[in-house]
Coordinates of C-alpha atoms and ligand atoms in Angstrom, one line a residue:
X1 CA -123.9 133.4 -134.3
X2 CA -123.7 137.0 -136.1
X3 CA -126.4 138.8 -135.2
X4 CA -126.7 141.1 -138.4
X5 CA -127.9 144.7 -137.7
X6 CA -130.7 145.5 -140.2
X7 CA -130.1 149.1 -142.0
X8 CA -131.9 151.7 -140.2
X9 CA -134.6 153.3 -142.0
X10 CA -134.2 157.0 -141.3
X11 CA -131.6 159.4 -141.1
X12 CA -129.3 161.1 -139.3
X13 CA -130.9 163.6 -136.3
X14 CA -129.9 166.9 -136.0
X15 CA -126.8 167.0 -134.0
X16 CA -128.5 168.8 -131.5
X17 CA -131.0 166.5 -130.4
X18 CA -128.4 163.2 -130.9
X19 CA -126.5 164.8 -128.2
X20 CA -129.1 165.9 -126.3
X21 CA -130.3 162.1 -126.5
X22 CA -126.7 160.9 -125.9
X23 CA -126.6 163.3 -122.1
X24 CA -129.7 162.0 -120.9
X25 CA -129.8 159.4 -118.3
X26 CA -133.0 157.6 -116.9
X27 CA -134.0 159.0 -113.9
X28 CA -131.8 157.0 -110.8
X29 CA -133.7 153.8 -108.8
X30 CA -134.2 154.8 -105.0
X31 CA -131.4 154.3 -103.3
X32 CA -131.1 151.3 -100.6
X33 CA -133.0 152.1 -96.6
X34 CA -133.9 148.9 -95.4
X35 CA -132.5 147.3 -92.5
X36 CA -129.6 145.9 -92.2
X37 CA -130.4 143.6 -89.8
X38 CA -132.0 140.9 -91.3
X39 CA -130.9 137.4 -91.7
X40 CA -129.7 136.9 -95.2
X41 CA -131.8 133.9 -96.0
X42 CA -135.0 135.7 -95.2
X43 CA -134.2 139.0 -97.3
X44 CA -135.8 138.7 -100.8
X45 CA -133.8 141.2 -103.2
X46 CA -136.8 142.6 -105.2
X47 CA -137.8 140.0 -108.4
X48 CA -137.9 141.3 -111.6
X49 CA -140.0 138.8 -113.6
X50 CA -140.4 141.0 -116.9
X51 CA -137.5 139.3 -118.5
X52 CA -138.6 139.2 -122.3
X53 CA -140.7 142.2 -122.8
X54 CA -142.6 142.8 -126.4
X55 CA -140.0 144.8 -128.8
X56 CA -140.1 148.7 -128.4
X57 CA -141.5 150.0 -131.1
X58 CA -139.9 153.2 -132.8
X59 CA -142.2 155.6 -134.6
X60 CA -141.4 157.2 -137.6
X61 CA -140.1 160.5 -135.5
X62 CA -138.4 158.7 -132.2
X63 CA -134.8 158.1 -131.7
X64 CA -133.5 155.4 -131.0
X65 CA -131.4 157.4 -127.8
X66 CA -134.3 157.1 -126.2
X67 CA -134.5 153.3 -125.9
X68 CA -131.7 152.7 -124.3
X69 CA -132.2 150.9 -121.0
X70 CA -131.7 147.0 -120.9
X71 CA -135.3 146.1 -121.8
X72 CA -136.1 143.8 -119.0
X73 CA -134.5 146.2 -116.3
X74 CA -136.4 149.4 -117.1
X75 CA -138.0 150.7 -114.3
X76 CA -137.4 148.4 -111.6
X77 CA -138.7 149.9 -108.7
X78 CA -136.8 148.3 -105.8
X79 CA -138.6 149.7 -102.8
X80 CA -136.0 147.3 -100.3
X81 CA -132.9 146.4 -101.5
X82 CA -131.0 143.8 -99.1
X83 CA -127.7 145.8 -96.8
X84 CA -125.6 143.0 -97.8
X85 CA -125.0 144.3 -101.1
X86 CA -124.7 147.8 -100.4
X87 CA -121.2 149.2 -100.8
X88 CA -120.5 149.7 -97.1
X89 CA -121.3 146.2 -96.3
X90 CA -118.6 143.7 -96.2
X91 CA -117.9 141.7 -99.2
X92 CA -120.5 139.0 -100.7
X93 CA -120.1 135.9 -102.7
X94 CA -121.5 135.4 -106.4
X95 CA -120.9 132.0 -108.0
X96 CA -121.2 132.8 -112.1
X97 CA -122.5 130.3 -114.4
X98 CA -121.6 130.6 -118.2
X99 CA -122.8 128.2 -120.9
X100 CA -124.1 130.4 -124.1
X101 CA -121.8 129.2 -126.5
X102 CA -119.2 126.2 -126.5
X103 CA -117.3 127.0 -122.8
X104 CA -119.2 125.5 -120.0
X105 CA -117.9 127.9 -117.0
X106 CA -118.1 129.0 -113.4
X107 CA -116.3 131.1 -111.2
X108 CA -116.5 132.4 -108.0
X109 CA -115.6 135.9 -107.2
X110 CA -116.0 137.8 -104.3
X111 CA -117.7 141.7 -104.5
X112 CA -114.3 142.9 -103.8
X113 CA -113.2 141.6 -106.8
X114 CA -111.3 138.7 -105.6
X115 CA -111.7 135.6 -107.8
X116 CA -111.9 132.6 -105.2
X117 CA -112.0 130.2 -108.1
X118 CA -112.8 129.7 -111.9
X119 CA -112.8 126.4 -113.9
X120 CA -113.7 125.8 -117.2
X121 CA -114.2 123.1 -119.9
X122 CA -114.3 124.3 -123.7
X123 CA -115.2 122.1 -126.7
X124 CA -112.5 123.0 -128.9
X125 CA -112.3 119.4 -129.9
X126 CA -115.8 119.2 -130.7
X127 CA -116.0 122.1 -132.8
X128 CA -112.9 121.2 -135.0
X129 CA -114.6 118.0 -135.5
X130 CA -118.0 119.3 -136.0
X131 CA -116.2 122.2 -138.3
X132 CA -118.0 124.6 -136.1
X133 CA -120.6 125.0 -133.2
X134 CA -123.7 122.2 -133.3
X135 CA -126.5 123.3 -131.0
X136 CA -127.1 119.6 -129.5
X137 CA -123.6 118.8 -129.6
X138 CA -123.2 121.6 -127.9
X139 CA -126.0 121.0 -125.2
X140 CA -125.0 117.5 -124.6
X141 CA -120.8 118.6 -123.8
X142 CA -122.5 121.3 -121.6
X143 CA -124.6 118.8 -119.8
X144 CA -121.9 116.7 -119.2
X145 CA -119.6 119.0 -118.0
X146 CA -122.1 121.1 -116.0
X147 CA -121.9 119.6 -112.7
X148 CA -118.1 119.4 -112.2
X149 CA -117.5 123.1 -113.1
X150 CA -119.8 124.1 -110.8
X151 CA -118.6 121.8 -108.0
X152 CA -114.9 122.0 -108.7
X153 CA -115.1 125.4 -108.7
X154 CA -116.3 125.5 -105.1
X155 CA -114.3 123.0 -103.9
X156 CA -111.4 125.6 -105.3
X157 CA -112.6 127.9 -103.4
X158 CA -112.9 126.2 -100.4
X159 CA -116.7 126.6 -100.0
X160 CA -120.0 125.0 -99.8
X161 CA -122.8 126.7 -101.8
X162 CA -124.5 127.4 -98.8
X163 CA -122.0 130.3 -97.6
X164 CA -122.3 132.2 -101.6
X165 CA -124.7 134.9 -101.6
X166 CA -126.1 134.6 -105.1
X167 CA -125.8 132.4 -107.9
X168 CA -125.6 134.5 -111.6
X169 CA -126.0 132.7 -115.0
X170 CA -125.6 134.1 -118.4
X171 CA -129.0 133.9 -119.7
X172 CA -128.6 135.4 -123.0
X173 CA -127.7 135.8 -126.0
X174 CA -126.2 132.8 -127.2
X175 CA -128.0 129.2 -128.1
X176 CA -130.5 128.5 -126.0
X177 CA -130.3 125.1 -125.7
X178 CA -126.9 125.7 -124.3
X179 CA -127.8 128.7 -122.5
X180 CA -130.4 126.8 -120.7
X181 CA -128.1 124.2 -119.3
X182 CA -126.0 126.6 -117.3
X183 CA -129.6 128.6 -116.3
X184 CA -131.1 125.4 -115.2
X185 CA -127.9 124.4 -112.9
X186 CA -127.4 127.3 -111.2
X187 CA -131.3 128.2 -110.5
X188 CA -131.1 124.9 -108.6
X189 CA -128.2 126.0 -106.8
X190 CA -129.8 129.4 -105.9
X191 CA -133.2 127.6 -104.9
X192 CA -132.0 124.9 -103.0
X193 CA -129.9 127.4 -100.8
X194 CA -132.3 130.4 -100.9
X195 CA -129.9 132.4 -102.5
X196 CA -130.7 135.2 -105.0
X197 CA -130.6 135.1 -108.3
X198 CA -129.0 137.4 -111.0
X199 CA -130.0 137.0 -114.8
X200 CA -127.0 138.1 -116.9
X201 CA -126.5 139.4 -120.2
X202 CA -123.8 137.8 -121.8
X203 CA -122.3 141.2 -123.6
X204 CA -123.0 143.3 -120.0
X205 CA -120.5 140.5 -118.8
X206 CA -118.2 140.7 -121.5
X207 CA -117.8 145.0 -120.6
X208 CA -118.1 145.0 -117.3
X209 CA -115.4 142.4 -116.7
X210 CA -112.9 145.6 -117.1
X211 CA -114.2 146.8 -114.0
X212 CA -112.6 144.0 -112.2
X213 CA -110.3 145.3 -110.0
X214 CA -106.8 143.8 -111.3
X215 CA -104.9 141.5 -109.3
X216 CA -102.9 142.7 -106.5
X217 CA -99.2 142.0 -106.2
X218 CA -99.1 143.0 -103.0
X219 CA -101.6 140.7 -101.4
X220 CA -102.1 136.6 -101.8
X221 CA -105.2 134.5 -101.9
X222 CA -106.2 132.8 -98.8
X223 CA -106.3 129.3 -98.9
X224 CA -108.3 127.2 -100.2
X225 CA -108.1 129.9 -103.3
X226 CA -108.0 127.4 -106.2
X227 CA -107.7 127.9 -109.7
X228 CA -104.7 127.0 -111.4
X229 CA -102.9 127.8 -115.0
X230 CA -104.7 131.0 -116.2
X231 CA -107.2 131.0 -112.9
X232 CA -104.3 132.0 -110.8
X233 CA -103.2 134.8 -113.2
X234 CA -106.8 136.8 -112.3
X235 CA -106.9 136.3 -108.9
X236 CA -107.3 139.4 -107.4
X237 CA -107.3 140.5 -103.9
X238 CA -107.8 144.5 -104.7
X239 CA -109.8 146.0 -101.7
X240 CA -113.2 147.3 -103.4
X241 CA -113.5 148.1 -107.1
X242 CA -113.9 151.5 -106.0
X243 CA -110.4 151.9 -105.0
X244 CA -108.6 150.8 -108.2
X245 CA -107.7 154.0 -109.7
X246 CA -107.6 152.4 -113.1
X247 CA -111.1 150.5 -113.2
X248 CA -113.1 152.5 -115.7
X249 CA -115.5 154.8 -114.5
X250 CA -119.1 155.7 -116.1
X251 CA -119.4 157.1 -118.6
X252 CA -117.2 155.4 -120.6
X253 CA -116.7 154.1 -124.8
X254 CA -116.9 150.2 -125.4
X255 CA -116.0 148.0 -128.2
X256 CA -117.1 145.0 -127.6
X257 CA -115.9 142.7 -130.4
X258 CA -116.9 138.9 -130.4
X259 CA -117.8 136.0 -132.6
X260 CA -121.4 136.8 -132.7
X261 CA -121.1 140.6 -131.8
X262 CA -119.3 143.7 -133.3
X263 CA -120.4 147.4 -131.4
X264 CA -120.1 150.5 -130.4
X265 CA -121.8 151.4 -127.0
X266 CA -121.6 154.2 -125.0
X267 CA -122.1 152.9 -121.2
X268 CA -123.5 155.4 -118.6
X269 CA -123.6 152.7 -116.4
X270 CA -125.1 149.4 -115.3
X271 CA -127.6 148.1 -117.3
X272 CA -127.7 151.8 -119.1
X273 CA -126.3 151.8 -122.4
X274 CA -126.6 153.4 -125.7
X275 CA -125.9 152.3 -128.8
X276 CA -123.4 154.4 -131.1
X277 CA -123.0 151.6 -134.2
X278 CA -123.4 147.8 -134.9
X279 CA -122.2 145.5 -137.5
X280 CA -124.4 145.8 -140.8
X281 CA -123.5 141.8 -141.5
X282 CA -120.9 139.6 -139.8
X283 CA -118.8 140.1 -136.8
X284 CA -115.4 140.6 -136.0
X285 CA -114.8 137.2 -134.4
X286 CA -117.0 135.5 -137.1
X287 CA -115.0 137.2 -139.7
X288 CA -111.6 135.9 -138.3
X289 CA -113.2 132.7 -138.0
X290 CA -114.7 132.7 -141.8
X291 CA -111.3 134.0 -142.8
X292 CA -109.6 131.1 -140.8
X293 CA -111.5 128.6 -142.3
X294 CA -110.7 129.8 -146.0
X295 CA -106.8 129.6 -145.2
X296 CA -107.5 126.1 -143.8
X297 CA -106.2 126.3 -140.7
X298 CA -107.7 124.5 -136.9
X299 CA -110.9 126.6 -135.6
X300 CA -111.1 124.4 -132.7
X301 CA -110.1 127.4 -130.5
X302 CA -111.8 129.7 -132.5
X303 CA -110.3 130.7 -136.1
X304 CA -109.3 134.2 -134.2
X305 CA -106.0 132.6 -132.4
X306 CA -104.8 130.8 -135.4
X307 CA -105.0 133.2 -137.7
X308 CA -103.1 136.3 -135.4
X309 CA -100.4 133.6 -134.8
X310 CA -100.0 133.0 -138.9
X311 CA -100.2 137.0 -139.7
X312 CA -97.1 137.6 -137.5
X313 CA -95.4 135.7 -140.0
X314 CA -97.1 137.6 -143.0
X315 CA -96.4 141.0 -144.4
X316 CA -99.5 142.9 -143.1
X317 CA -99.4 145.2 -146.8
X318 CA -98.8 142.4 -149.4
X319 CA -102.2 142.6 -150.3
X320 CA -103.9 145.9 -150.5
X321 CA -107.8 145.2 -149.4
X322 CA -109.9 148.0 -149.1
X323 CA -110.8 149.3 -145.6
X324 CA -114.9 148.6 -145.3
X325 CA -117.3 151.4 -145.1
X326 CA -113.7 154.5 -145.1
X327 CA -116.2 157.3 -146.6
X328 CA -119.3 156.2 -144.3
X329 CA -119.2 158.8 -141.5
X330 CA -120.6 156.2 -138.8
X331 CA -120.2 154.4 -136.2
X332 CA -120.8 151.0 -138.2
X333 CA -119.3 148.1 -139.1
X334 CA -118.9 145.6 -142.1
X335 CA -116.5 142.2 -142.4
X336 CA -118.4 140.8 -145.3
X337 CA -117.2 142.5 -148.3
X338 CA -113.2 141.8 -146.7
X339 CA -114.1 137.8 -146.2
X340 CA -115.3 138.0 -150.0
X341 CA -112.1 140.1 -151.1
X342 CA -110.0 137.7 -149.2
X343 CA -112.0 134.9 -151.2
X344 CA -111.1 137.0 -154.2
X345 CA -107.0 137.3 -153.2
X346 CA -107.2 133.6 -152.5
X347 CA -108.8 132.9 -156.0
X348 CA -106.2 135.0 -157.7
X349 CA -103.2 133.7 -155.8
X350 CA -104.1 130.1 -157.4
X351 CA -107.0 129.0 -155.5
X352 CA -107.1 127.0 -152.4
X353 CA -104.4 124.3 -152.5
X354 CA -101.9 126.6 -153.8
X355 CA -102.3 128.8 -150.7
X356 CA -102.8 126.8 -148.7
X357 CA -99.7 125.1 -149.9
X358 CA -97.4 128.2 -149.2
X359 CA -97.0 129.3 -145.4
X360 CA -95.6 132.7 -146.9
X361 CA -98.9 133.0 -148.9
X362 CA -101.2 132.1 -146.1
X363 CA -99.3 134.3 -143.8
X364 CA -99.5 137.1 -146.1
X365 CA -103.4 137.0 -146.9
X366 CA -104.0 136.4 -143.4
X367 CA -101.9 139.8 -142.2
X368 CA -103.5 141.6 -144.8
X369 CA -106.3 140.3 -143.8
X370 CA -105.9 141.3 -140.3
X371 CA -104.4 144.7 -140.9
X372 CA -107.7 145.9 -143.0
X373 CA -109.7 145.4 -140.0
X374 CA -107.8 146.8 -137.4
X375 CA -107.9 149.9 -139.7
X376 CA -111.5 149.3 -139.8
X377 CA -111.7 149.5 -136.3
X378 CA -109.5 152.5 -135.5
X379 CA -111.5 154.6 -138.2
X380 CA -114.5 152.9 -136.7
X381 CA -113.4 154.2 -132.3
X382 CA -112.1 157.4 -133.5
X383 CA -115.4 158.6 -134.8
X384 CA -117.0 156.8 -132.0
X385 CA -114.7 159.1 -129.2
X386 CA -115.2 162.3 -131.4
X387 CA -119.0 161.3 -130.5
X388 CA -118.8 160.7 -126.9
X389 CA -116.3 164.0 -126.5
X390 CA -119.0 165.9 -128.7
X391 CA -121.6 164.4 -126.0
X392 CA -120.0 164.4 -123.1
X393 CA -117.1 167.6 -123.1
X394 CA -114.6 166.6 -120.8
X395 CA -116.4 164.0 -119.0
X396 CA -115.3 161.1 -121.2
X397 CA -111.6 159.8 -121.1
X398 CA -112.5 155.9 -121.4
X399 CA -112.5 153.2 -124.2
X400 CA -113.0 149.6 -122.8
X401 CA -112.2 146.9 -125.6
X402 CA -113.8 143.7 -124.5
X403 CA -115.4 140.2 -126.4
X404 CA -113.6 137.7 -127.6
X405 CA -111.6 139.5 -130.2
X406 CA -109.7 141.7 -127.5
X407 CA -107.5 138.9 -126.5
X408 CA -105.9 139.9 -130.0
X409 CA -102.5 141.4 -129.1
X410 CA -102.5 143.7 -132.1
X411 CA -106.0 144.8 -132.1
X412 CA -105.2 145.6 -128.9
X413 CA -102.2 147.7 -129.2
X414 CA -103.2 149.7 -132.3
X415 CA -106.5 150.9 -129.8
X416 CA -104.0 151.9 -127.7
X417 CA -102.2 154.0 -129.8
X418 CA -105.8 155.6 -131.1
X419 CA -106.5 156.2 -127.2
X420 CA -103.3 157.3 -126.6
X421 CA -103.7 160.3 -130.0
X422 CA -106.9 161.3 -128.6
X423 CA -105.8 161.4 -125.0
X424 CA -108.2 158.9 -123.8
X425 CA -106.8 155.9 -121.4
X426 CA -107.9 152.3 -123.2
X427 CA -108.6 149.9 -120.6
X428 CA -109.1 146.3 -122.0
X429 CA -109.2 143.2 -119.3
X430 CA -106.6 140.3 -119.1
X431 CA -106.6 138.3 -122.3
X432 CA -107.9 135.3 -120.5
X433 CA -111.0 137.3 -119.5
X434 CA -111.7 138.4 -122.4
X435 CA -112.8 134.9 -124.4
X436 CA -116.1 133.5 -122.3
X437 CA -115.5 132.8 -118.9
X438 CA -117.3 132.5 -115.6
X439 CA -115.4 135.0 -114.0
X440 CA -117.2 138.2 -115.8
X441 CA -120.7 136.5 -115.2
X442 CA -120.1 136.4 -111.3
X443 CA -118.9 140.3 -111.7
X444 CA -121.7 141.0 -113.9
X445 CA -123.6 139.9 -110.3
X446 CA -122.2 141.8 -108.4
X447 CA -122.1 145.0 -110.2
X448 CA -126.0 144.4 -110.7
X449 CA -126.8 143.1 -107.0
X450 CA -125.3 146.9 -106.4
X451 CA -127.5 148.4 -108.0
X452 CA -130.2 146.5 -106.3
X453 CA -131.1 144.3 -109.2
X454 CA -131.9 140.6 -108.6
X455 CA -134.3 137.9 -110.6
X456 CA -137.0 136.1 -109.8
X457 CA -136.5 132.2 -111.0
X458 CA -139.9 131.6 -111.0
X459 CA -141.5 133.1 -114.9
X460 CA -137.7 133.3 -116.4
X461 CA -136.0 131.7 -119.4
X462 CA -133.0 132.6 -121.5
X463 CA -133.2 134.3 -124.5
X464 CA -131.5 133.6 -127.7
X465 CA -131.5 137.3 -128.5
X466 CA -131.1 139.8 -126.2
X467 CA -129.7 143.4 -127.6
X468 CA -128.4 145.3 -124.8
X469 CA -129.9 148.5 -125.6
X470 CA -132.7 146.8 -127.5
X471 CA -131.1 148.6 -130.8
X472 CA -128.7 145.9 -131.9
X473 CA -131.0 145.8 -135.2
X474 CA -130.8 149.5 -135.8
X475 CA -128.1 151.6 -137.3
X476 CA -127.0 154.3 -134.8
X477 CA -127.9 158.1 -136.7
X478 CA -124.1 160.0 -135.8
X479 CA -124.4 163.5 -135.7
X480 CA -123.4 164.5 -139.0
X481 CA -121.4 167.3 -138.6
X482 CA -119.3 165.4 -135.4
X483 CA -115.5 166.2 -136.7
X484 CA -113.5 163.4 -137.1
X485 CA -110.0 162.8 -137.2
X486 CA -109.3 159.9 -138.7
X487 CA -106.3 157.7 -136.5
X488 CA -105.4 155.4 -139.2
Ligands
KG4_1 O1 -116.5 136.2 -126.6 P1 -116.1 135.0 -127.2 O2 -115.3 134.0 -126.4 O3 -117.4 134.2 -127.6 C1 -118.6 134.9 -128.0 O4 -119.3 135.5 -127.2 O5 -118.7 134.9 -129.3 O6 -115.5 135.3 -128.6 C2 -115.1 134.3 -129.4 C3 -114.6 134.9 -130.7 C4 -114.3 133.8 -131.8 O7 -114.8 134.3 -133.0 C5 -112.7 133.8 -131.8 O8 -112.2 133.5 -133.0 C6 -112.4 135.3 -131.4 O9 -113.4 135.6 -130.5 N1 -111.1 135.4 -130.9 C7 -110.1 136.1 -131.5 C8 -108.9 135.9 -130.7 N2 -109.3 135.1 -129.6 C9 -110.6 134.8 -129.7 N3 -110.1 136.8 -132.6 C10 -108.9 137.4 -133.0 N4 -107.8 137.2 -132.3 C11 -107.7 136.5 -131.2 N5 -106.6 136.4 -130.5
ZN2 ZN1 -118.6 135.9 -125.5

């Protein structure tokens, strides 16, 4: 599902305006007065309707820093925003409904950061047999597993949907059909219990996930808690996000690296994001799964797993591919010409069957393989934190790495070590939150029910596309004269 960035039709902005651009924030909703005394059933968080607005169009002489809100979200007046989810209120309850791709998920997590319970069915079967995702086939596993997620995962958690305080589904991007199987089961939930309802963006989940307070050695879960296997491991009973000294803290830098998604964003906070690069063709996930593919191994799980467990066995510099894009001084990305030089290496190594044939081979072309993009990426964040610094002086510190691809173990270390040269702290969640899940959704609830934003079932849909920053199809103009020290 890449979503490929068309090239952007003018050029770089003078540095001074990009970072003017880059500093500005929207002005800040009114803050919360109402009552707190009102029963919860009765209190109707404002309803934003306005959930696929018409395309913003960019003049010849705009920039695209200027566009930067989460379309549907843009001024939202919220004249009464409900006590309960006002910081100082006790904690509330968010079930999170997940279904975009080829997981059908739900969680429950508490705006504390606890997660109550989490249960999840992926198709990795079907898609090994299908050689890949099938919309219907898709739709149909969802549909049959819809019902049981959702209901086991409250039974976990010891509750009946009556006591949760809002429902939140991912309602974009991803395949609609599937999308709208997860959308359709939760709105029920939320109408027939009168709870509110919180439209997520499937890439604000993937980010704000890292803002999940981490699990607390100190304290347990009380019982019923639920969840086993992975579920147990990101149960967290951390008191308030607020007080985790490591959750990341606006602004911060995000990679967010998945099979249909590969960018750059610079995140001032909830639903406020800028776009500092995108992927020109494929993504990084789609590329490890393309790549996966042409060494023949499983994809069931996604070709990503697969082929960083083979390159551990490879020698990452057997086969010399060129880093994508080295002398573009962007914030970009490309995997296409590295799957076709792979093709290439694969042709010239004897074709197919003959590497497929050796295990050193495959390992090698696969490690070689992996270690191009990494460099890729590194080159890619250390322009992106000269930016933000540039923008920013000593206010940004932060790189969150979050999608699917961050459950890679070396992906994840080498961003470390670029962090760590430029003195910035790299926070990226627990690898089983980093694939899809319904844990991030129901945070992705909460953090937006904070900030007094809610959904009106009534005139919504999902969406198939739905660019955070409504730029996911533009190239990001970097100021040209931004140092940069390359990190690798
Ligand atoms: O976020 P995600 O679960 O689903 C999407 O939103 O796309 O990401 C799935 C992608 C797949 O392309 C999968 O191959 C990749 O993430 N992936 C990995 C790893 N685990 C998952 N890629 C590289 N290394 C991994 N360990
Ligand atoms: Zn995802």
């Amino acid at each position: 599902m890449a979503q490929p960035v068309a090239q952007l039709s003018f050029v770089c902005a003078p540095l001074s305006r990009a970072l003017s651009h880059l500093r500005r924030r929207p002005p800040s909703p009114p803050r919360f007065l109402c009552s707190a005394s009102r029963r919860r059933k009765n209190v109707g968080v404002p309803k934003n309707v306005q959930i696929d607005p018409p395309a913003p169009q960019l003049t010849a002489d705009q920039s695209p820093w200027e566009d930067f809100l989460v379309p549907h979200l843009a001024g939202n007046s919220r004249p009464a925003f409900p006590a309960r989810y006002d910081r100082s209120a006790p904690p509330f309850l968010v079930l999170g409904v997940e279904s975009s791709c080829d997981d059908t998920a739900a969680a429950v997590v508490r705006s504390d950061g606890t997660v109550l319970a989490e249960r999840a069915v992926s198709q990795h079967a079907l898609t090994e047999q299908w050689g890949g995702v099938v919309p219907h086939v898709a739709r149909d596993a969802h549909e049959r597993a819809i019902a049981d997620v959702i209901d086991g995962a409250l039974a976990d958690a010891g509750l009946h949907a009556h006591e949760l305080h809002a429902v939140a589904a991912t309602m974009g991007p991803g395949l609609e059909v599937c999308l709208r199987v997860g959308y359709r089961a939760a709105r029920d939930v939320a109408r027939a219990h009168a709870l509110d309802f919180v439209a997520v963006n499937h890439l604000e989940a993937h980010l704000l996930v890292a803002r999940l307070p981490r699990p607390s050695a100190a304290t347990t879960c009380p019982p019923p808690c639920g969840g086993d296997g992975d579920a147990s491991a990101v149960q967290s009973l951390a008191q308030g996000a607020e007080q985790d000294p490591e959750m990341p803290r606006f602004p911060f830098l995000t990679l967010l690296v998945s099979g249909g998604h590969c960018q750059l964003l610079l995140v001032r906070g909830v639903a406020d994001y800028a776009v500092l690069g995108g992927t020109l063709d494929d993504a990084l996930g789609e590329a490890y799964d393309k790549t996966a593919r042409l060494l023949g191994l499983r994809v069931g799980g996604g070709g990503g797993p697969a082929l960083e467990k083979l390159a551990t066995r490879g020698n990452p510099s057997a086969i010399p591919f060129p880093v994508p894009m080295a002398k573009r001084p962007d914030c970009n990305f490309s995997f296409a010409g590295l799957k076709t030089s792979v093709r290439t290496a694969i042709d010239r190594l004897g074709g197919d069957e003959a590497v497929r044939a050796s295990d050193a081979l495959t390992a090698d072309v696969a490690a070689s393989f992996q270690e191009t993009a990494v460099r890729h990426l590194e080159q890619r964040v250390t322009r992106a934190i000269a930016v933000c610094a540039a923008a920013h002086p000593g206010e940004m510190d932060t790189l969150v790495v979050s999608g699917g691809v961050a459950a890679n173990r070396v992906i994840r270390a080498r961003l470390q070590g670029v962090c760590e040269k430029a003195g910035w702290n790299c926070v990226v969640p627990p690898v089983q939150l980093c694939t899809d899940n319904g844990v991030m959704v129901a945070w992705a609830g909460v953090e937006r029910l904070r900030k007094g934003i809610a959904d009106d079932t009534q005139n919504l849909d999902v969406r198939a596309r739905w660019p955070l920053a409504g730029l996911d199809r533009l190239a990001m103009p970097v100021p040209p004269d931004v140092s940069l020290k390359e990190g690798a």
